[in-house]
């Protein structure tokens, strides 16, 4: 089972971390730390990330 960090990297595809961070209204370093698994996003940010990728919070952040 993929980790949330791995799922975020997969969903990002060819977009840069900076592009995604800008759309989410956070710094690129904050987004990078989510993808690296160094930090976990707050629940409100999990919703923004899920909305951006058009996936459910459950799909990205919780195992099935």
mmCIF file with all atom_site columns, C-alpha atoms in Angstrom:
data_model
loop_
_atom_site.group_PDB
_atom_site.id
_atom_site.type_symbol
_atom_site.label_atom_id
_atom_site.label_alt_id
_atom_site.label_comp_id
_atom_site.label_asym_id
_atom_site.label_entity_id
_atom_site.label_seq_id
_atom_site.pdbx_PDB_ins_code
_atom_site.Cartn_x
_atom_site.Cartn_y
_atom_site.Cartn_z
_atom_site.occupancy
_atom_site.B_iso_or_equiv
_atom_site.pdbx_formal_charge
_atom_site.auth_seq_id
_atom_site.auth_comp_id
_atom_site.auth_asym_id
_atom_site.auth_atom_id
_atom_site.pdbx_PDB_model_num
ATOM 1  C CA . UNK A 1 1  ? 0.000   0.000  0.000   1.00 0.00 ? 1  UNK A CA 1
ATOM 2  C CA . UNK A 1 2  ? 1.357   3.406  -0.965  1.00 0.00 ? 2  UNK A CA 1
ATOM 3  C CA . UNK A 1 3  ? 1.962   6.003  1.721   1.00 0.00 ? 3  UNK A CA 1
ATOM 4  C CA . UNK A 1 4  ? 0.254   9.405  1.559   1.00 0.00 ? 4  UNK A CA 1
ATOM 5  C CA . UNK A 1 5  ? 3.598   10.895 0.503   1.00 0.00 ? 5  UNK A CA 1
ATOM 6  C CA . UNK A 1 6  ? 3.918   8.423  -2.376  1.00 0.00 ? 6  UNK A CA 1
ATOM 7  C CA . UNK A 1 7  ? 0.323   9.043  -3.450  1.00 0.00 ? 7  UNK A CA 1
ATOM 8  C CA . UNK A 1 8  ? 0.894   12.809 -3.491  1.00 0.00 ? 8  UNK A CA 1
ATOM 9  C CA . UNK A 1 9  ? 4.006   12.402 -5.655  1.00 0.00 ? 9  UNK A CA 1
ATOM 10 C CA . UNK A 1 10 ? 2.109   10.107 -8.032  1.00 0.00 ? 10 UNK A CA 1
ATOM 11 C CA . UNK A 1 11 ? -0.864  12.463 -8.289  1.00 0.00 ? 11 UNK A CA 1
ATOM 12 C CA . UNK A 1 12 ? 1.389   15.481 -8.899  1.00 0.00 ? 12 UNK A CA 1
ATOM 13 C CA . UNK A 1 13 ? 2.684   13.880 -12.097 1.00 0.00 ? 13 UNK A CA 1
ATOM 14 C CA . UNK A 1 14 ? 4.655   16.357 -14.215 1.00 0.00 ? 14 UNK A CA 1
ATOM 15 C CA . UNK A 1 15 ? 3.623   19.406 -12.210 1.00 0.00 ? 15 UNK A CA 1
ATOM 16 C CA . UNK A 1 16 ? 6.289   20.938 -10.007 1.00 0.00 ? 16 UNK A CA 1
ATOM 17 C CA . UNK A 1 17 ? 5.966   21.093 -6.254  1.00 0.00 ? 17 UNK A CA 1
ATOM 18 C CA . UNK A 1 18 ? 6.024   24.890 -6.574  1.00 0.00 ? 18 UNK A CA 1
ATOM 19 C CA . UNK A 1 19 ? 3.040   24.859 -8.971  1.00 0.00 ? 19 UNK A CA 1
ATOM 20 C CA . UNK A 1 20 ? 0.978   22.701 -6.632  1.00 0.00 ? 20 UNK A CA 1
ATOM 21 C CA . UNK A 1 21 ? 2.014   24.707 -3.568  1.00 0.00 ? 21 UNK A CA 1
ATOM 22 C CA . UNK A 1 22 ? 0.966   27.957 -5.252  1.00 0.00 ? 22 UNK A CA 1
ATOM 23 C CA . UNK A 1 23 ? -2.478  26.531 -6.059  1.00 0.00 ? 23 UNK A CA 1
ATOM 24 C CA . UNK A 1 24 ? -2.848  25.378 -2.457  1.00 0.00 ? 24 UNK A CA 1
ATOM 25 C CA . UNK A 1 25 ? -1.681  28.708 -1.031  1.00 0.00 ? 25 UNK A CA 1
ATOM 26 C CA . UNK A 1 26 ? 1.325   27.276 0.813   1.00 0.00 ? 26 UNK A CA 1
ATOM 27 C CA . UNK A 1 27 ? 5.082   27.540 0.420   1.00 0.00 ? 27 UNK A CA 1
ATOM 28 C CA . UNK A 1 28 ? 6.887   25.081 -1.837  1.00 0.00 ? 28 UNK A CA 1
ATOM 29 C CA . UNK A 1 29 ? 8.975   23.941 1.139   1.00 0.00 ? 29 UNK A CA 1
ATOM 30 C CA . UNK A 1 30 ? 5.827   23.094 3.102   1.00 0.00 ? 30 UNK A CA 1
ATOM 31 C CA . UNK A 1 31 ? 4.417   21.082 0.214   1.00 0.00 ? 31 UNK A CA 1
ATOM 32 C CA . UNK A 1 32 ? 7.778   19.343 -0.261  1.00 0.00 ? 32 UNK A CA 1
ATOM 33 C CA . UNK A 1 33 ? 7.798   18.365 3.409   1.00 0.00 ? 33 UNK A CA 1
ATOM 34 C CA . UNK A 1 34 ? 4.372   16.736 2.940   1.00 0.00 ? 34 UNK A CA 1
ATOM 35 C CA . UNK A 1 35 ? 5.646   14.739 -0.049  1.00 0.00 ? 35 UNK A CA 1
ATOM 36 C CA . UNK A 1 36 ? 8.769   13.710 1.859   1.00 0.00 ? 36 UNK A CA 1
ATOM 37 C CA . UNK A 1 37 ? 6.712   12.586 4.835   1.00 0.00 ? 37 UNK A CA 1
ATOM 38 C CA . UNK A 1 38 ? 8.509   15.015 7.145   1.00 0.00 ? 38 UNK A CA 1
ATOM 39 C CA . UNK A 1 39 ? 5.301   16.876 8.015   1.00 0.00 ? 39 UNK A CA 1
ATOM 40 C CA . UNK A 1 40 ? 1.669   15.862 7.999   1.00 0.00 ? 40 UNK A CA 1
ATOM 41 C CA . UNK A 1 41 ? -0.883  18.380 6.735   1.00 0.00 ? 41 UNK A CA 1
ATOM 42 C CA . UNK A 1 42 ? -3.631  19.621 9.018   1.00 0.00 ? 42 UNK A CA 1
ATOM 43 C CA . UNK A 1 43 ? -7.104  18.287 8.284   1.00 0.00 ? 43 UNK A CA 1
ATOM 44 C CA . UNK A 1 44 ? -8.123  21.488 6.483   1.00 0.00 ? 44 UNK A CA 1
ATOM 45 C CA . UNK A 1 45 ? -5.084  21.177 4.199   1.00 0.00 ? 45 UNK A CA 1
ATOM 46 C CA . UNK A 1 46 ? -5.837  17.500 3.570   1.00 0.00 ? 46 UNK A CA 1
ATOM 47 C CA . UNK A 1 47 ? -9.209  18.604 2.204   1.00 0.00 ? 47 UNK A CA 1
ATOM 48 C CA . UNK A 1 48 ? -7.568  21.232 -0.046  1.00 0.00 ? 48 UNK A CA 1
ATOM 49 C CA . UNK A 1 49 ? -5.073  18.695 -1.374  1.00 0.00 ? 49 UNK A CA 1
ATOM 50 C CA . UNK A 1 50 ? -7.809  16.130 -2.016  1.00 0.00 ? 50 UNK A CA 1
ATOM 51 C CA . UNK A 1 51 ? -9.955  18.744 -3.788  1.00 0.00 ? 51 UNK A CA 1
ATOM 52 C CA . UNK A 1 52 ? -7.000  19.856 -5.912  1.00 0.00 ? 52 UNK A CA 1
ATOM 53 C CA . UNK A 1 53 ? -6.270  16.304 -7.036  1.00 0.00 ? 53 UNK A CA 1
ATOM 54 C CA . UNK A 1 54 ? -9.977  15.460 -7.319  1.00 0.00 ? 54 UNK A CA 1
ATOM 55 C CA . UNK A 1 55 ? -9.589  12.500 -5.006  1.00 0.00 ? 55 UNK A CA 1
ATOM 56 C CA . UNK A 1 56 ? -11.003 11.737 -1.584  1.00 0.00 ? 56 UNK A CA 1
ATOM 57 C CA . UNK A 1 57 ? -9.144  12.506 1.630   1.00 0.00 ? 57 UNK A CA 1
ATOM 58 C CA . UNK A 1 58 ? -9.526  8.801  2.448   1.00 0.00 ? 58 UNK A CA 1
ATOM 59 C CA . UNK A 1 59 ? -7.833  7.763  -0.818  1.00 0.00 ? 59 UNK A CA 1
ATOM 60 C CA . UNK A 1 60 ? -4.791  9.982  -0.288  1.00 0.00 ? 60 UNK A CA 1
ATOM 61 C CA . UNK A 1 61 ? -4.293  9.959  3.460   1.00 0.00 ? 61 UNK A CA 1
ATOM 62 C CA . UNK A 1 62 ? -5.780  6.727  4.774   1.00 0.00 ? 62 UNK A CA 1
ATOM 63 C CA . UNK A 1 63 ? -5.286  3.127  3.755   1.00 0.00 ? 63 UNK A CA 1
ATOM 64 C CA . UNK A 1 64 ? -8.270  1.292  2.322   1.00 0.00 ? 64 UNK A CA 1
#
